[in-house]
């Protein structure tokens, strides 16, 4: 799947001989991913993680306070992988 993601402009998922989903890898990953931001930060010497919805993130006072006051280690969106999408669409694991 990583190879397909790096070289393909479009990918299709086929179930029982029928195309059930087709689009660019980027579009599929955005549309089928979770619309959240996961922030890992340091608080009192320990690593903590907080999850925030992406909608109106710039207006989320808890998120903004975390950015102002804590040491941020990582911040990631929860983008789906093509393998995640394959399993969801086909109901099958990649062997």
PDB file of N, CA and C in Angstrom:
ATOM      1  N   UNK A   1       0.814  -1.190   0.000  1.00  0.00           N
ATOM      2  CA  UNK A   1       0.000   0.000   0.000  1.00  0.00           C
ATOM      3  C   UNK A   1       0.859   1.256   0.000  1.00  0.00           C
ATOM      4  N   UNK A   2       1.984   1.226   0.690  1.00  0.00           N
ATOM      5  CA  UNK A   2       2.858   2.404   0.713  1.00  0.00           C
ATOM      6  C   UNK A   2       3.366   2.712  -0.693  1.00  0.00           C
ATOM      7  N   UNK A   3       3.679   1.673  -1.453  1.00  0.00           N
ATOM      8  CA  UNK A   3       4.142   1.870  -2.829  1.00  0.00           C
ATOM      9  C   UNK A   3       3.028   2.489  -3.665  1.00  0.00           C
ATOM     10  N   UNK A   4       1.819   1.967  -3.558  1.00  0.00           N
ATOM     11  CA  UNK A   4       0.681   2.515  -4.311  1.00  0.00           C
ATOM     12  C   UNK A   4       0.459   3.977  -3.951  1.00  0.00           C
ATOM     13  N   UNK A   5       0.582   4.291  -2.693  1.00  0.00           N
ATOM     14  CA  UNK A   5       0.379   5.661  -2.240  1.00  0.00           C
ATOM     15  C   UNK A   5       1.420   6.611  -2.835  1.00  0.00           C
ATOM     16  N   UNK A   6       2.644   6.129  -2.976  1.00  0.00           N
ATOM     17  CA  UNK A   6       3.718   6.998  -3.456  1.00  0.00           C
ATOM     18  C   UNK A   6       3.737   7.165  -4.969  1.00  0.00           C
ATOM     19  N   UNK A   7       3.173   6.223  -5.737  1.00  0.00           N
ATOM     20  CA  UNK A   7       3.273   6.314  -7.199  1.00  0.00           C
ATOM     21  C   UNK A   7       1.943   6.518  -7.925  1.00  0.00           C
ATOM     22  N   UNK A   8       0.820   6.333  -7.252  1.00  0.00           N
ATOM     23  CA  UNK A   8      -0.477   6.387  -7.932  1.00  0.00           C
ATOM     24  C   UNK A   8      -1.167   7.736  -7.783  1.00  0.00           C
ATOM     25  N   UNK A   9      -1.739   8.209  -8.893  1.00  0.00           N
ATOM     26  CA  UNK A   9      -2.585   9.405  -8.849  1.00  0.00           C
ATOM     27  C   UNK A   9      -3.981   9.047  -8.368  1.00  0.00           C
ATOM     28  N   UNK A  10      -4.415   7.835  -8.668  1.00  0.00           N
ATOM     29  CA  UNK A  10      -5.730   7.343  -8.251  1.00  0.00           C
ATOM     30  C   UNK A  10      -5.598   5.875  -7.883  1.00  0.00           C
ATOM     31  N   UNK A  11      -6.383   5.456  -6.920  1.00  0.00           N
ATOM     32  CA  UNK A  11      -6.438   4.047  -6.533  1.00  0.00           C
ATOM     33  C   UNK A  11      -7.896   3.611  -6.508  1.00  0.00           C
ATOM     34  N   UNK A  12      -8.096   2.328  -6.771  1.00  0.00           N
ATOM     35  CA  UNK A  12      -9.445   1.768  -6.731  1.00  0.00           C
ATOM     36  C   UNK A  12      -9.433   0.571  -5.794  1.00  0.00           C
ATOM     37  N   UNK A  13     -10.522   0.392  -5.084  1.00  0.00           N
ATOM     38  CA  UNK A  13     -10.702  -0.765  -4.216  1.00  0.00           C
ATOM     39  C   UNK A  13     -11.792  -1.629  -4.835  1.00  0.00           C
ATOM     40  N   UNK A  14     -11.454  -2.890  -5.070  1.00  0.00           N
ATOM     41  CA  UNK A  14     -12.359  -3.812  -5.756  1.00  0.00           C
ATOM     42  C   UNK A  14     -12.797  -4.888  -4.770  1.00  0.00           C
ATOM     43  N   UNK A  15     -14.092  -5.093  -4.668  1.00  0.00           N
ATOM     44  CA  UNK A  15     -14.659  -6.133  -3.809  1.00  0.00           C
ATOM     45  C   UNK A  15     -15.531  -7.020  -4.682  1.00  0.00           C
ATOM     46  N   UNK A  16     -15.217  -8.309  -4.701  1.00  0.00           N
ATOM     47  CA  UNK A  16     -15.975  -9.297  -5.484  1.00  0.00           C
ATOM     48  C   UNK A  16     -16.142  -8.847  -6.937  1.00  0.00           C
ATOM     49  N   UNK A  17     -15.057  -8.329  -7.523  1.00  0.00           N
ATOM     50  CA  UNK A  17     -15.062  -7.962  -8.932  1.00  0.00           C
ATOM     51  C   UNK A  17     -15.675  -6.611  -9.261  1.00  0.00           C
ATOM     52  N   UNK A  18     -16.114  -5.857  -8.260  1.00  0.00           N
ATOM     53  CA  UNK A  18     -16.712  -4.543  -8.504  1.00  0.00           C
ATOM     54  C   UNK A  18     -15.896  -3.455  -7.817  1.00  0.00           C
ATOM     55  N   UNK A  19     -15.696  -2.330  -8.544  1.00  0.00           N
ATOM     56  CA  UNK A  19     -15.025  -1.180  -7.947  1.00  0.00           C
ATOM     57  C   UNK A  19     -15.999  -0.529  -6.970  1.00  0.00           C
ATOM     58  N   UNK A  20     -15.595  -0.489  -5.703  1.00  0.00           N
ATOM     59  CA  UNK A  20     -16.469   0.100  -4.683  1.00  0.00           C
ATOM     60  C   UNK A  20     -16.001   1.476  -4.235  1.00  0.00           C
ATOM     61  N   UNK A  21     -14.758   1.816  -4.584  1.00  0.00           N
ATOM     62  CA  UNK A  21     -14.222   3.112  -4.182  1.00  0.00           C
ATOM     63  C   UNK A  21     -13.052   3.449  -5.093  1.00  0.00           C
ATOM     64  N   UNK A  22     -13.039   4.674  -5.601  1.00  0.00           N
ATOM     65  CA  UNK A  22     -11.943   5.114  -6.458  1.00  0.00           C
ATOM     66  C   UNK A  22     -11.736   6.610  -6.266  1.00  0.00           C
ATOM     67  N   UNK A  23     -10.464   6.999  -6.057  1.00  0.00           N
ATOM     68  CA  UNK A  23     -10.128   8.415  -5.910  1.00  0.00           C
ATOM     69  C   UNK A  23      -8.618   8.513  -5.724  1.00  0.00           C
ATOM     70  N   UNK A  24      -8.135   9.732  -5.522  1.00  0.00           N
ATOM     71  CA  UNK A  24      -6.707   9.908  -5.264  1.00  0.00           C
ATOM     72  C   UNK A  24      -6.404   9.448  -3.840  1.00  0.00           C
ATOM     73  N   UNK A  25      -5.196   8.929  -3.607  1.00  0.00           N
ATOM     74  CA  UNK A  25      -4.851   8.515  -2.246  1.00  0.00           C
ATOM     75  C   UNK A  25      -5.034   9.635  -1.233  1.00  0.00           C
ATOM     76  N   UNK A  26      -4.620  10.850  -1.587  1.00  0.00           N
ATOM     77  CA  UNK A  26      -4.731  11.969  -0.645  1.00  0.00           C
ATOM     78  C   UNK A  26      -6.183  12.247  -0.275  1.00  0.00           C
ATOM     79  N   UNK A  27      -7.062  12.300  -1.284  1.00  0.00           N
ATOM     80  CA  UNK A  27      -8.479  12.569  -1.023  1.00  0.00           C
ATOM     81  C   UNK A  27      -9.086  11.482  -0.146  1.00  0.00           C
ATOM     82  N   UNK A  28      -8.797  10.227  -0.454  1.00  0.00           N
ATOM     83  CA  UNK A  28      -9.343   9.114   0.341  1.00  0.00           C
ATOM     84  C   UNK A  28      -8.865   9.188   1.783  1.00  0.00           C
ATOM     85  N   UNK A  29      -7.588   9.478   1.979  1.00  0.00           N
ATOM     86  CA  UNK A  29      -7.041   9.531   3.333  1.00  0.00           C
ATOM     87  C   UNK A  29      -7.661  10.658   4.142  1.00  0.00           C
ATOM     88  N   UNK A  30      -7.900  11.796   3.505  1.00  0.00           N
ATOM     89  CA  UNK A  30      -8.516  12.926   4.212  1.00  0.00           C
ATOM     90  C   UNK A  30      -9.975  12.624   4.521  1.00  0.00           C
ATOM     91  N   UNK A  31     -10.708  12.129   3.523  1.00  0.00           N
ATOM     92  CA  UNK A  31     -12.140  11.872   3.706  1.00  0.00           C
ATOM     93  C   UNK A  31     -12.425  10.753   4.694  1.00  0.00           C
ATOM     94  N   UNK A  32     -11.546   9.756   4.765  1.00  0.00           N
ATOM     95  CA  UNK A  32     -11.824   8.596   5.609  1.00  0.00           C
ATOM     96  C   UNK A  32     -11.063   8.623   6.926  1.00  0.00           C
ATOM     97  N   UNK A  33     -10.283   9.659   7.138  1.00  0.00           N
ATOM     98  CA  UNK A  33      -9.565   9.796   8.402  1.00  0.00           C
ATOM     99  C   UNK A  33     -10.451  10.446   9.455  1.00  0.00           C
ATOM    100  N   UNK A  34      -9.972  10.425  10.676  1.00  0.00           N
ATOM    101  CA  UNK A  34     -10.679  11.099  11.763  1.00  0.00           C
ATOM    102  C   UNK A  34     -10.336  12.579  11.706  1.00  0.00           C
ATOM    103  N   UNK A  35     -11.279  13.458  11.925  1.00  0.00           N
ATOM    104  CA  UNK A  35     -11.059  14.904  11.877  1.00  0.00           C
ATOM    105  C   UNK A  35     -10.669  15.402  13.264  1.00  0.00           C
ATOM    106  N   UNK A  36      -9.534  14.886  13.750  1.00  0.00           N
ATOM    107  CA  UNK A  36      -9.029  15.271  15.061  1.00  0.00           C
ATOM    108  C   UNK A  36      -7.537  15.584  14.983  1.00  0.00           C
ATOM    109  N   UNK A  37      -7.071  16.314  15.983  1.00  0.00           N
ATOM    110  CA  UNK A  37      -5.652  16.600  16.155  1.00  0.00           C
ATOM    111  C   UNK A  37      -5.242  16.004  17.491  1.00  0.00           C
ATOM    112  N   UNK A  38      -4.189  15.205  17.474  1.00  0.00           N
ATOM    113  CA  UNK A  38      -3.673  14.591  18.694  1.00  0.00           C
ATOM    114  C   UNK A  38      -2.383  15.312  19.081  1.00  0.00           C
ATOM    115  N   UNK A  39      -2.335  15.826  20.299  1.00  0.00           N
ATOM    116  CA  UNK A  39      -1.193  16.597  20.782  1.00  0.00           C
ATOM    117  C   UNK A  39      -0.558  15.847  21.954  1.00  0.00           C
ATOM    118  N   UNK A  40       0.744  15.605  21.845  1.00  0.00           N
ATOM    119  CA  UNK A  40       1.488  15.006  22.949  1.00  0.00           C
ATOM    120  C   UNK A  40       2.364  16.109  23.547  1.00  0.00           C
ATOM    121  N   UNK A  41       2.312  16.229  24.874  1.00  0.00           N
ATOM    122  CA  UNK A  41       2.988  17.332  25.550  1.00  0.00           C
ATOM    123  C   UNK A  41       3.533  16.856  26.896  1.00  0.00           C
ATOM    124  N   UNK A  42       4.357  17.713  27.502  1.00  0.00           N
ATOM    125  CA  UNK A  42       4.938  17.414  28.819  1.00  0.00           C
ATOM    126  C   UNK A  42       4.173  18.192  29.880  1.00  0.00           C
ATOM    127  N   UNK A  43       3.769  17.478  30.931  1.00  0.00           N
ATOM    128  CA  UNK A  43       3.122  18.119  32.079  1.00  0.00           C
ATOM    129  C   UNK A  43       3.682  17.488  33.341  1.00  0.00           C
ATOM    130  N   UNK A  44       4.287  18.293  34.174  1.00  0.00           N
ATOM    131  CA  UNK A  44       4.898  17.845  35.420  1.00  0.00           C
ATOM    132  C   UNK A  44       5.843  16.663  35.191  1.00  0.00           C
ATOM    133  N   UNK A  45       6.652  16.747  34.134  1.00  0.00           N
ATOM    134  CA  UNK A  45       7.657  15.728  33.843  1.00  0.00           C
ATOM    135  C   UNK A  45       7.145  14.479  33.156  1.00  0.00           C
ATOM    136  N   UNK A  46       5.840  14.395  32.890  1.00  0.00           N
ATOM    137  CA  UNK A  46       5.273  13.210  32.239  1.00  0.00           C
ATOM    138  C   UNK A  46       4.703  13.569  30.872  1.00  0.00           C
ATOM    139  N   UNK A  47       4.737  12.583  29.973  1.00  0.00           N
ATOM    140  CA  UNK A  47       4.114  12.762  28.668  1.00  0.00           C
ATOM    141  C   UNK A  47       2.608  12.566  28.802  1.00  0.00           C
ATOM    142  N   UNK A  48       1.861  13.482  28.223  1.00  0.00           N
ATOM    143  CA  UNK A  48       0.399  13.408  28.208  1.00  0.00           C
ATOM    144  C   UNK A  48      -0.059  13.574  26.767  1.00  0.00           C
ATOM    145  N   UNK A  49      -1.266  13.106  26.474  1.00  0.00           N
ATOM    146  CA  UNK A  49      -1.840  13.250  25.142  1.00  0.00           C
ATOM    147  C   UNK A  49      -3.245  13.801  25.267  1.00  0.00           C
ATOM    148  N   UNK A  50      -3.558  14.743  24.393  1.00  0.00           N
ATOM    149  CA  UNK A  50      -4.905  15.304  24.329  1.00  0.00           C
ATOM    150  C   UNK A  50      -5.368  15.247  22.875  1.00  0.00           C
ATOM    151  N   UNK A  51      -6.663  15.061  22.684  1.00  0.00           N
ATOM    152  CA  UNK A  51      -7.247  14.971  21.346  1.00  0.00           C
ATOM    153  C   UNK A  51      -8.304  16.064  21.207  1.00  0.00           C
ATOM    154  N   UNK A  52      -8.251  16.779  20.092  1.00  0.00           N
ATOM    155  CA  UNK A  52      -9.172  17.885  19.830  1.00  0.00           C
ATOM    156  C   UNK A  52      -9.815  17.711  18.458  1.00  0.00           C
ATOM    157  N   UNK A  53     -11.071  18.058  18.346  1.00  0.00           N
ATOM    158  CA  UNK A  53     -11.755  18.072  17.052  1.00  0.00           C
ATOM    159  C   UNK A  53     -11.155  19.190  16.203  1.00  0.00           C
ATOM    160  N   UNK A  54     -11.011  18.970  14.896  1.00  0.00           N
ATOM    161  CA  UNK A  54     -10.410  19.975  14.011  1.00  0.00           C
ATOM    162  C   UNK A  54     -11.327  21.166  13.771  1.00  0.00           C
ATOM    163  N   UNK A  55     -12.628  20.959  13.810  1.00  0.00           N
ATOM    164  CA  UNK A  55     -13.553  22.049  13.557  1.00  0.00           C
ATOM    165  C   UNK A  55     -13.354  23.163  14.582  1.00  0.00           C
ATOM    166  N   UNK A  56     -13.165  24.370  14.095  1.00  0.00           N
ATOM    167  CA  UNK A  56     -12.984  25.569  14.922  1.00  0.00           C
ATOM    168  C   UNK A  56     -11.860  25.407  15.937  1.00  0.00           C
ATOM    169  N   UNK A  57     -10.809  24.709  15.534  1.00  0.00           N
ATOM    170  CA  UNK A  57      -9.684  24.446  16.433  1.00  0.00           C
ATOM    171  C   UNK A  57      -9.044  25.745  16.927  1.00  0.00           C
ATOM    172  N   UNK A  58      -8.965  26.748  16.064  1.00  0.00           N
ATOM    173  CA  UNK A  58      -8.380  28.026  16.440  1.00  0.00           C
ATOM    174  C   UNK A  58      -9.191  28.791  17.467  1.00  0.00           C
ATOM    175  N   UNK A  59     -10.425  28.362  17.712  1.00  0.00           N
ATOM    176  CA  UNK A  59     -11.284  28.988  18.715  1.00  0.00           C
ATOM    177  C   UNK A  59     -11.405  28.144  19.985  1.00  0.00           C
ATOM    178  N   UNK A  60     -10.759  26.987  19.995  1.00  0.00           N
ATOM    179  CA  UNK A  60     -10.843  26.067  21.128  1.00  0.00           C
ATOM    180  C   UNK A  60      -9.887  26.542  22.222  1.00  0.00           C
ATOM    181  N   UNK A  61     -10.431  27.113  23.282  1.00  0.00           N
ATOM    182  CA  UNK A  61      -9.607  27.716  24.338  1.00  0.00           C
ATOM    183  C   UNK A  61      -8.719  26.680  25.029  1.00  0.00           C
ATOM    184  N   UNK A  62      -9.203  25.471  25.234  1.00  0.00           N
ATOM    185  CA  UNK A  62      -8.380  24.428  25.866  1.00  0.00           C
ATOM    186  C   UNK A  62      -7.160  24.111  24.996  1.00  0.00           C
ATOM    187  N   UNK A  63      -7.362  23.992  23.689  1.00  0.00           N
ATOM    188  CA  UNK A  63      -6.263  23.743  22.749  1.00  0.00           C
ATOM    189  C   UNK A  63      -5.268  24.903  22.767  1.00  0.00           C
ATOM    190  N   UNK A  64      -5.767  26.122  22.679  1.00  0.00           N
ATOM    191  CA  UNK A  64      -4.903  27.299  22.653  1.00  0.00           C
ATOM    192  C   UNK A  64      -4.114  27.447  23.954  1.00  0.00           C
ATOM    193  N   UNK A  65      -4.745  27.164  25.072  1.00  0.00           N
ATOM    194  CA  UNK A  65      -4.067  27.227  26.367  1.00  0.00           C
ATOM    195  C   UNK A  65      -2.958  26.179  26.432  1.00  0.00           C
ATOM    196  N   UNK A  66      -3.229  24.996  25.927  1.00  0.00           N
ATOM    197  CA  UNK A  66      -2.223  23.934  25.896  1.00  0.00           C
ATOM    198  C   UNK A  66      -1.004  24.394  25.093  1.00  0.00           C
ATOM    199  N   UNK A  67      -1.237  25.010  23.944  1.00  0.00           N
ATOM    200  CA  UNK A  67      -0.134  25.494  23.113  1.00  0.00           C
ATOM    201  C   UNK A  67       0.668  26.589  23.819  1.00  0.00           C
ATOM    202  N   UNK A  68      -0.012  27.451  24.539  1.00  0.00           N
ATOM    203  CA  UNK A  68       0.662  28.559  25.228  1.00  0.00           C
ATOM    204  C   UNK A  68       1.459  28.099  26.438  1.00  0.00           C
ATOM    205  N   UNK A  69       0.953  27.104  27.145  1.00  0.00           N
ATOM    206  CA  UNK A  69       1.497  26.801  28.469  1.00  0.00           C
ATOM    207  C   UNK A  69       2.320  25.523  28.573  1.00  0.00           C
ATOM    208  N   UNK A  70       2.218  24.629  27.626  1.00  0.00           N
ATOM    209  CA  UNK A  70       2.904  23.335  27.758  1.00  0.00           C
ATOM    210  C   UNK A  70       4.006  23.183  26.714  1.00  0.00           C
ATOM    211  N   UNK A  71       4.939  22.296  27.008  1.00  0.00           N
ATOM    212  CA  UNK A  71       5.976  21.924  26.042  1.00  0.00           C
ATOM    213  C   UNK A  71       5.379  20.864  25.113  1.00  0.00           C
ATOM    214  N   UNK A  72       5.185  21.225  23.851  1.00  0.00           N
ATOM    215  CA  UNK A  72       4.578  20.319  22.875  1.00  0.00           C
ATOM    216  C   UNK A  72       5.653  19.416  22.290  1.00  0.00           C
ATOM    217  N   UNK A  73       5.412  18.103  22.321  1.00  0.00           N
ATOM    218  CA  UNK A  73       6.347  17.137  21.743  1.00  0.00           C
ATOM    219  C   UNK A  73       5.961  16.802  20.305  1.00  0.00           C
ATOM    220  N   UNK A  74       4.680  16.489  20.085  1.00  0.00           N
ATOM    221  CA  UNK A  74       4.205  16.167  18.736  1.00  0.00           C
ATOM    222  C   UNK A  74       2.771  16.649  18.581  1.00  0.00           C
ATOM    223  N   UNK A  75       2.402  16.854  17.308  1.00  0.00           N
ATOM    224  CA  UNK A  75       1.028  17.217  16.983  1.00  0.00           C
ATOM    225  C   UNK A  75       0.720  16.567  15.634  1.00  0.00           C
ATOM    226  N   UNK A  76      -0.349  15.750  15.587  1.00  0.00           N
ATOM    227  CA  UNK A  76      -0.672  14.997  14.377  1.00  0.00           C
ATOM    228  C   UNK A  76      -2.171  14.983  14.127  1.00  0.00           C
ATOM    229  N   UNK A  77      -2.526  14.979  12.854  1.00  0.00           N
ATOM    230  CA  UNK A  77      -3.908  14.668  12.498  1.00  0.00           C
ATOM    231  C   UNK A  77      -4.011  13.146  12.421  1.00  0.00           C
ATOM    232  N   UNK A  78      -5.212  12.633  12.485  1.00  0.00           N
ATOM    233  CA  UNK A  78      -5.422  11.186  12.474  1.00  0.00           C
ATOM    234  C   UNK A  78      -5.845  10.741  11.070  1.00  0.00           C
ATOM    235  N   UNK A  79      -4.955  10.965  10.118  1.00  0.00           N
ATOM    236  CA  UNK A  79      -5.205  10.609   8.729  1.00  0.00           C
ATOM    237  C   UNK A  79      -5.244   9.095   8.575  1.00  0.00           C
ATOM    238  N   UNK A  80      -6.181   8.606   7.786  1.00  0.00           N
ATOM    239  CA  UNK A  80      -6.267   7.175   7.507  1.00  0.00           C
ATOM    240  C   UNK A  80      -5.134   6.767   6.573  1.00  0.00           C
ATOM    241  N   UNK A  81      -4.689   5.527   6.657  1.00  0.00           N
ATOM    242  CA  UNK A  81      -3.743   4.986   5.680  1.00  0.00           C
ATOM    243  C   UNK A  81      -4.544   4.252   4.608  1.00  0.00           C
ATOM    244  N   UNK A  82      -3.913   3.981   3.482  1.00  0.00           N
ATOM    245  CA  UNK A  82      -4.601   3.198   2.447  1.00  0.00           C
ATOM    246  C   UNK A  82      -4.936   1.801   2.960  1.00  0.00           C
ATOM    247  N   UNK A  83      -4.107   1.269   3.813  1.00  0.00           N
ATOM    248  CA  UNK A  83      -4.410  -0.045   4.399  1.00  0.00           C
ATOM    249  C   UNK A  83      -5.654   0.032   5.283  1.00  0.00           C
ATOM    250  N   UNK A  84      -5.776   1.092   6.092  1.00  0.00           N
ATOM    251  CA  UNK A  84      -6.989   1.288   6.900  1.00  0.00           C
ATOM    252  C   UNK A  84      -8.220   1.326   6.005  1.00  0.00           C
ATOM    253  N   UNK A  85      -8.110   2.071   4.908  1.00  0.00           N
ATOM    254  CA  UNK A  85      -9.239   2.225   3.983  1.00  0.00           C
ATOM    255  C   UNK A  85      -9.567   0.889   3.332  1.00  0.00           C
ATOM    256  N   UNK A  86      -8.553   0.139   2.931  1.00  0.00           N
ATOM    257  CA  UNK A  86      -8.765  -1.181   2.328  1.00  0.00           C
ATOM    258  C   UNK A  86      -9.544  -2.093   3.275  1.00  0.00           C
ATOM    259  N   UNK A  87      -9.119  -2.148   4.519  1.00  0.00           N
ATOM    260  CA  UNK A  87      -9.785  -3.020   5.498  1.00  0.00           C
ATOM    261  C   UNK A  87     -11.223  -2.568   5.713  1.00  0.00           C
ATOM    262  N   UNK A  88     -11.449  -1.270   5.835  1.00  0.00           N
ATOM    263  CA  UNK A  88     -12.797  -0.750   6.051  1.00  0.00           C
ATOM    264  C   UNK A  88     -13.710  -1.048   4.861  1.00  0.00           C
ATOM    265  N   UNK A  89     -13.195  -0.860   3.644  1.00  0.00           N
ATOM    266  CA  UNK A  89     -14.005  -1.017   2.443  1.00  0.00           C
ATOM    267  C   UNK A  89     -14.262  -2.476   2.094  1.00  0.00           C
ATOM    268  N   UNK A  90     -13.222  -3.307   2.243  1.00  0.00           N
ATOM    269  CA  UNK A  90     -13.348  -4.710   1.816  1.00  0.00           C
ATOM    270  C   UNK A  90     -13.708  -5.656   2.956  1.00  0.00           C
ATOM    271  N   UNK A  91     -13.453  -5.235   4.189  1.00  0.00           N
ATOM    272  CA  UNK A  91     -13.673  -6.124   5.319  1.00  0.00           C
ATOM    273  C   UNK A  91     -12.627  -7.217   5.432  1.00  0.00           C
ATOM    274  N   UNK A  92     -11.520  -7.055   4.715  1.00  0.00           N
ATOM    275  CA  UNK A  92     -10.458  -8.063   4.688  1.00  0.00           C
ATOM    276  C   UNK A  92      -9.123  -7.452   5.074  1.00  0.00           C
ATOM    277  N   UNK A  93      -8.293  -8.258   5.696  1.00  0.00           N
ATOM    278  CA  UNK A  93      -6.937  -7.830   6.044  1.00  0.00           C
ATOM    279  C   UNK A  93      -6.022  -8.048   4.840  1.00  0.00           C
ATOM    280  N   UNK A  94      -4.952  -7.252   4.771  1.00  0.00           N
ATOM    281  CA  UNK A  94      -3.950  -7.443   3.727  1.00  0.00           C
ATOM    282  C   UNK A  94      -2.980  -8.521   4.211  1.00  0.00           C
ATOM    283  N   UNK A  95      -2.772  -9.512   3.387  1.00  0.00           N
ATOM    284  CA  UNK A  95      -1.890 -10.640   3.767  1.00  0.00           C
ATOM    285  C   UNK A  95      -0.444 -10.326   3.456  1.00  0.00           C
TER     286      UNK A  95
END
